[in-house]
Amino acid sequence: RGWRDLNRCFRAPFEGPEGRIAEGFLRECRSANSEALIDVHNTSGRSPAYGVTTRGGRPQEFLTSLFSDHLVVTDLQLGALMEATENGWPTVTIECGGAHNHLSHEVAYQGLARYAAAESLDLSSRGVIVVRHPLRVEIRPGATIAYGAERCNGADLCLPIDVDLFNFGILTSQDSLGWVGPKGLDVLFTKDARGCDRSREIFSVHEQTLRLVQPSRIMMATTRQDIAQSDCLFYVLPVE
């Protein structure tokens, strides 16, 4: 606690101890003349494994295929490691699944073992499904969030206690995603790559129930209130 998220510090200015660590790590990567970079993560909630990259292509699809069959290509800029190395060599972030699921550790181990055994970057994608341009859903500063089985009095936003079960699933415009208080959608900021708020295009409210305007995939929904408040609630990707 009290430290900045290191995976938001990989861009100038490299300020503070976290910035110096990020800058030093990038310097070491560049001096190593790397073939590729695989940044392995867990999600705070339950989730299947998937890859994320800022520059889609055959190398990124191959690297993802060692761990999963889904790759998300994002144009959001957050200061993440993959943004800093995308021009140097093929880079993917692998979300291996929930931090408390022992199978997530097996996904990470087996994927890294496959990479170590590969003689080169085999550019066959092995059936990886690629989705693009997720939107980042945040709660606005000063707004309150709670988790429960029904609408929570006093909270600006209430999400289901098992909201992470939505992860990588597709919800329709008839599904409940949670509940909002009197402020309605004004408590949400749904950020696209330009920093614009898309909340009213993506969400609607029916009798204080939060719904999607069109079928969309939910990703990285968390049940940890501290992460939801300080980082983001989840990502949403409308399904065409």
Tab-separated table of C-alpha atoms in Angstrom:
chain	number	residue	atom	x	y	z
A	1	ARG	CA	0.000	0.000	0.000
A	2	GLY	CA	1.191	3.470	-0.802
A	3	TRP	CA	3.080	2.322	-3.900
A	4	ARG	CA	2.015	3.149	-7.426
A	5	ASP	CA	1.033	0.304	-9.726
A	6	LEU	CA	4.348	-0.516	-11.426
A	7	ASN	CA	2.523	-1.488	-14.611
A	8	ARG	CA	1.400	2.130	-14.992
A	9	CYS	CA	4.941	3.544	-14.741
A	10	PHE	CA	6.555	2.468	-18.035
A	11	ARG	CA	6.462	5.900	-19.672
A	12	ALA	CA	8.203	9.214	-19.153
A	13	PRO	CA	8.632	11.009	-16.900
A	14	PHE	CA	10.000	8.113	-14.838
A	15	GLU	CA	9.319	9.718	-11.483
A	16	GLY	CA	9.629	8.267	-7.996
A	17	PRO	CA	10.955	4.840	-6.986
A	18	GLU	CA	8.457	2.996	-9.207
A	19	GLY	CA	9.454	5.086	-12.214
A	20	ARG	CA	13.138	4.408	-11.632
A	21	ILE	CA	12.459	0.664	-11.386
A	22	ALA	CA	10.488	0.748	-14.650
A	23	GLU	CA	13.159	2.763	-16.448
A	24	GLY	CA	15.911	0.442	-15.231
A	25	PHE	CA	13.956	-2.631	-16.292
A	26	LEU	CA	13.464	-1.217	-19.796
A	27	ARG	CA	17.179	-0.470	-20.023
A	28	GLU	CA	18.001	-4.082	-19.143
A	29	CYS	CA	15.489	-5.408	-21.700
A	30	ARG	CA	16.959	-3.306	-24.491
A	31	SER	CA	20.510	-4.328	-23.699
A	32	ALA	CA	19.510	-8.006	-23.808
A	33	ASN	CA	18.524	-7.789	-27.513
A	34	SER	CA	15.331	-9.688	-26.723
A	35	GLU	CA	13.495	-11.930	-29.182
A	36	ALA	CA	10.109	-11.307	-27.538
A	37	LEU	CA	8.595	-10.222	-24.234
A	38	ILE	CA	5.906	-12.167	-22.378
A	39	ASP	CA	4.537	-10.279	-19.371
A	40	VAL	CA	2.723	-12.810	-17.164
A	41	HIS	CA	-0.084	-11.633	-14.863
A	42	ASN	CA	-2.968	-12.918	-12.756
A	43	THR	CA	-6.366	-11.261	-12.574
A	44	SER	CA	-7.777	-10.265	-9.187
A	45	GLY	CA	-11.080	-12.012	-10.005
A	46	ARG	CA	-11.983	-15.295	-11.628
A	47	SER	CA	-11.258	-15.354	-15.343
A	48	PRO	CA	-10.139	-17.625	-18.163
A	49	ALA	CA	-6.679	-16.987	-19.577
A	50	TYR	CA	-6.174	-14.576	-22.470
A	51	GLY	CA	-3.515	-12.397	-24.050
A	52	VAL	CA	-3.389	-8.626	-24.472
A	53	THR	CA	-1.241	-6.660	-26.896
A	54	THR	CA	-1.056	-3.150	-28.291
A	55	ARG	CA	0.145	-4.276	-31.721
A	56	GLY	CA	-1.628	-7.236	-33.233
A	57	GLY	CA	0.129	-9.590	-35.633
A	58	ARG	CA	1.246	-13.154	-36.253
A	59	PRO	CA	4.047	-13.102	-33.626
A	60	GLN	CA	1.664	-11.837	-30.943
A	61	GLU	CA	-0.925	-14.436	-31.893
A	62	PHE	CA	1.669	-17.194	-31.704
A	63	LEU	CA	2.902	-16.086	-28.279
A	64	THR	CA	-0.679	-15.952	-27.002
A	65	SER	CA	-1.422	-19.405	-28.404
A	66	LEU	CA	1.131	-20.882	-26.000
A	67	PHE	CA	-1.196	-19.930	-23.138
A	68	SER	CA	-4.692	-19.290	-24.479
A	69	ASP	CA	-6.894	-19.057	-27.566
A	70	HIS	CA	-8.016	-15.415	-27.157
A	71	LEU	CA	-6.046	-12.232	-27.823
A	72	VAL	CA	-7.251	-8.701	-27.053
A	73	VAL	CA	-5.690	-5.895	-29.113
A	74	THR	CA	-6.014	-2.642	-27.181
A	75	ASP	CA	-5.334	0.944	-28.172
A	76	LEU	CA	-5.665	2.247	-24.602
A	77	GLN	CA	-2.489	3.865	-23.269
A	78	LEU	CA	-1.985	3.346	-19.533
A	79	GLY	CA	1.790	3.296	-19.056
A	80	ALA	CA	1.956	-0.505	-19.160
A	81	LEU	CA	5.121	-2.465	-19.962
A	82	MET	CA	3.787	-3.722	-23.287
A	83	GLU	CA	3.304	-0.152	-24.512
A	84	ALA	CA	6.973	0.641	-23.900
A	85	THR	CA	8.328	-2.375	-25.796
A	86	GLU	CA	5.848	-2.766	-28.687
A	87	ASN	CA	8.209	-1.106	-31.176
A	88	GLY	CA	11.243	-3.139	-30.094
A	89	TRP	CA	10.030	-6.732	-30.278
A	90	PRO	CA	6.792	-8.766	-30.185
A	91	THR	CA	5.179	-8.229	-26.786
A	92	VAL	CA	2.134	-9.767	-25.120
A	93	THR	CA	0.666	-9.545	-21.662
A	94	ILE	CA	-0.776	-12.883	-20.597
A	95	GLU	CA	-3.590	-12.850	-18.053
A	96	CYS	CA	-3.330	-16.407	-16.762
A	97	GLY	CA	-6.538	-16.408	-14.707
A	98	GLY	CA	-7.550	-15.681	-11.144
A	99	ALA	CA	-4.760	-15.237	-8.606
A	100	HIS	CA	-6.319	-17.770	-6.211
A	101	ASN	CA	-6.910	-20.484	-8.810
A	102	HIS	CA	-4.111	-23.064	-8.844
A	103	LEU	CA	-4.890	-23.781	-12.506
A	104	SER	CA	-3.751	-20.245	-13.334
A	105	HIS	CA	-0.239	-21.106	-12.164
A	106	GLU	CA	-0.305	-24.210	-14.355
A	107	VAL	CA	-1.330	-22.087	-17.366
A	108	ALA	CA	1.652	-19.807	-16.733
A	109	TYR	CA	4.101	-22.688	-16.269
A	110	GLN	CA	2.965	-24.703	-19.268
A	111	GLY	CA	2.936	-21.655	-21.553
A	112	LEU	CA	6.443	-20.605	-20.569
A	113	ALA	CA	7.638	-24.182	-20.970
A	114	ARG	CA	6.227	-24.285	-24.509
A	115	TYR	CA	7.988	-21.035	-25.328
A	116	ALA	CA	11.302	-22.317	-23.924
A	117	ALA	CA	10.992	-25.494	-26.016
A	118	ALA	CA	10.220	-23.649	-29.263
A	119	GLU	CA	13.151	-23.361	-31.637
A	120	SER	CA	11.869	-20.059	-33.013
A	121	LEU	CA	8.776	-17.880	-33.140
A	122	ASP	CA	6.564	-20.332	-35.032
A	123	LEU	CA	4.172	-17.901	-36.672
A	124	SER	CA	1.226	-20.284	-36.864
A	125	SER	CA	-1.517	-18.730	-34.737
A	126	ARG	CA	-3.146	-22.048	-33.810
A	127	GLY	CA	-6.695	-20.767	-33.980
A	128	VAL	CA	-6.342	-17.699	-31.776
A	129	ILE	CA	-9.479	-15.520	-31.716
A	130	VAL	CA	-8.600	-11.814	-31.898
A	131	VAL	CA	-10.859	-9.078	-30.484
A	132	ARG	CA	-10.085	-5.362	-30.614
A	133	HIS	CA	-10.574	-2.003	-28.905
A	134	PRO	CA	-11.847	-2.671	-25.370
A	135	LEU	CA	-13.151	0.283	-23.360
A	136	ARG	CA	-12.013	0.876	-19.789
A	137	VAL	CA	-14.812	1.422	-17.257
A	138	GLU	CA	-13.864	3.440	-14.176
A	139	ILE	CA	-15.820	4.865	-11.270
A	140	ARG	CA	-15.498	8.624	-11.054
A	141	PRO	CA	-13.524	10.195	-8.191
A	142	GLY	CA	-15.692	10.686	-5.133
A	143	ALA	CA	-18.296	8.112	-6.175
A	144	THR	CA	-18.840	5.105	-3.936
A	145	ILE	CA	-19.016	1.449	-4.878
A	146	ALA	CA	-20.334	-1.607	-3.042
A	147	TYR	CA	-20.893	-5.284	-3.783
A	148	GLY	CA	-24.064	-7.174	-2.976
A	149	ALA	CA	-26.873	-9.442	-4.163
A	150	GLU	CA	-29.166	-6.462	-4.764
A	151	ARG	CA	-29.096	-2.673	-4.898
A	152	CYS	CA	-27.134	-1.220	-1.975
A	153	ASN	CA	-28.642	1.834	-0.310
A	154	GLY	CA	-26.112	4.647	0.046
A	155	ALA	CA	-23.736	3.469	-2.715
A	156	ASP	CA	-23.503	5.202	-6.083
A	157	LEU	CA	-22.809	1.864	-7.767
A	158	CYS	CA	-23.429	-1.670	-6.591
A	159	LEU	CA	-22.019	-4.652	-8.462
A	160	PRO	CA	-22.925	-8.315	-7.904
A	161	ILE	CA	-20.732	-10.080	-5.359
A	162	ASP	CA	-19.819	-12.603	-8.064
A	163	VAL	CA	-19.362	-10.041	-10.879
A	164	ASP	CA	-16.120	-11.776	-11.875
A	165	LEU	CA	-18.212	-14.670	-13.222
A	166	PHE	CA	-19.032	-12.355	-16.135
A	167	ASN	CA	-15.391	-12.285	-17.212
A	168	PHE	CA	-14.933	-13.035	-20.889
A	169	GLY	CA	-18.598	-13.840	-21.215
A	170	ILE	CA	-21.040	-11.910	-23.393
A	171	LEU	CA	-23.932	-10.088	-21.730
A	172	THR	CA	-26.999	-8.890	-23.626
A	173	SER	CA	-29.026	-5.715	-23.235
A	174	GLN	CA	-31.442	-7.661	-21.024
A	175	ASP	CA	-28.857	-8.780	-18.455
A	176	SER	CA	-28.300	-6.912	-15.196
A	177	LEU	CA	-24.752	-5.721	-14.658
A	178	GLY	CA	-25.462	-4.051	-11.309
A	179	TRP	CA	-27.362	-1.142	-9.825
A	180	VAL	CA	-26.862	2.610	-9.726
A	181	GLY	CA	-28.031	5.227	-7.251
A	182	PRO	CA	-29.661	8.619	-7.916
A	183	LYS	CA	-26.627	9.850	-9.902
A	184	GLY	CA	-27.202	7.187	-12.550
A	185	LEU	CA	-24.561	6.890	-15.254
A	186	ASP	CA	-22.800	10.039	-14.048
A	187	VAL	CA	-20.728	7.866	-11.679
A	188	LEU	CA	-19.107	5.991	-14.587
A	189	PHE	CA	-16.318	6.975	-16.957
A	190	THR	CA	-16.031	4.623	-19.924
A	191	LYS	CA	-12.747	5.569	-21.554
A	192	ASP	CA	-11.763	4.990	-25.161
A	193	ALA	CA	-8.307	5.442	-26.689
A	194	ARG	CA	-8.860	9.188	-27.127
A	195	GLY	CA	-9.817	9.623	-23.473
A	196	CYS	CA	-13.474	10.299	-24.309
A	197	ASP	CA	-16.336	9.116	-22.111
A	198	ARG	CA	-18.525	6.562	-23.941
A	199	SER	CA	-20.742	5.616	-20.974
A	200	ARG	CA	-24.053	6.696	-22.510
A	201	GLU	CA	-23.305	4.764	-25.700
A	202	ILE	CA	-22.434	1.594	-23.796
A	203	PHE	CA	-24.786	1.545	-20.774
A	204	SER	CA	-28.420	2.253	-19.986
A	205	VAL	CA	-30.379	2.346	-16.733
A	206	HIS	CA	-33.784	0.712	-16.222
A	207	GLU	CA	-35.309	1.278	-12.767
A	208	GLN	CA	-31.795	1.734	-11.353
A	209	THR	CA	-30.577	-1.493	-12.975
A	210	LEU	CA	-27.384	-1.074	-15.005
A	211	ARG	CA	-27.561	-2.694	-18.426
A	212	LEU	CA	-25.645	-2.716	-21.691
A	213	VAL	CA	-27.005	-1.008	-24.783
A	214	GLN	CA	-25.819	-3.863	-27.003
A	215	PRO	CA	-24.308	-7.315	-26.428
A	216	SER	CA	-20.791	-6.891	-25.092
A	217	ARG	CA	-17.936	-8.912	-23.666
A	218	ILE	CA	-16.863	-8.146	-20.094
A	219	MET	CA	-13.217	-8.505	-19.068
A	220	MET	CA	-11.189	-8.088	-15.873
A	221	ALA	CA	-14.164	-7.459	-13.596
A	222	THR	CA	-12.909	-7.536	-10.019
A	223	THR	CA	-14.585	-8.248	-6.689
A	224	ARG	CA	-11.914	-6.293	-4.818
A	225	GLN	CA	-13.310	-2.918	-3.860
A	226	ASP	CA	-9.858	-1.314	-3.494
A	227	ILE	CA	-8.905	-2.219	-7.075
A	228	ALA	CA	-12.303	-1.190	-8.436
A	229	GLN	CA	-11.983	2.185	-6.716
A	230	SER	CA	-8.341	2.934	-7.522
A	231	ASP	CA	-7.894	1.301	-10.945
A	232	CYS	CA	-10.960	0.222	-12.908
A	233	LEU	CA	-14.208	-1.687	-12.567
A	234	PHE	CA	-13.812	-3.788	-15.707
A	235	TYR	CA	-13.307	-3.550	-19.461
A	236	VAL	CA	-16.115	-3.827	-21.966
A	237	LEU	CA	-15.951	-4.755	-25.629
A	238	PRO	CA	-19.132	-4.383	-27.733
A	239	VAL	CA	-19.756	-7.413	-29.914
A	240	GLU	CA	-20.329	-6.629	-33.566
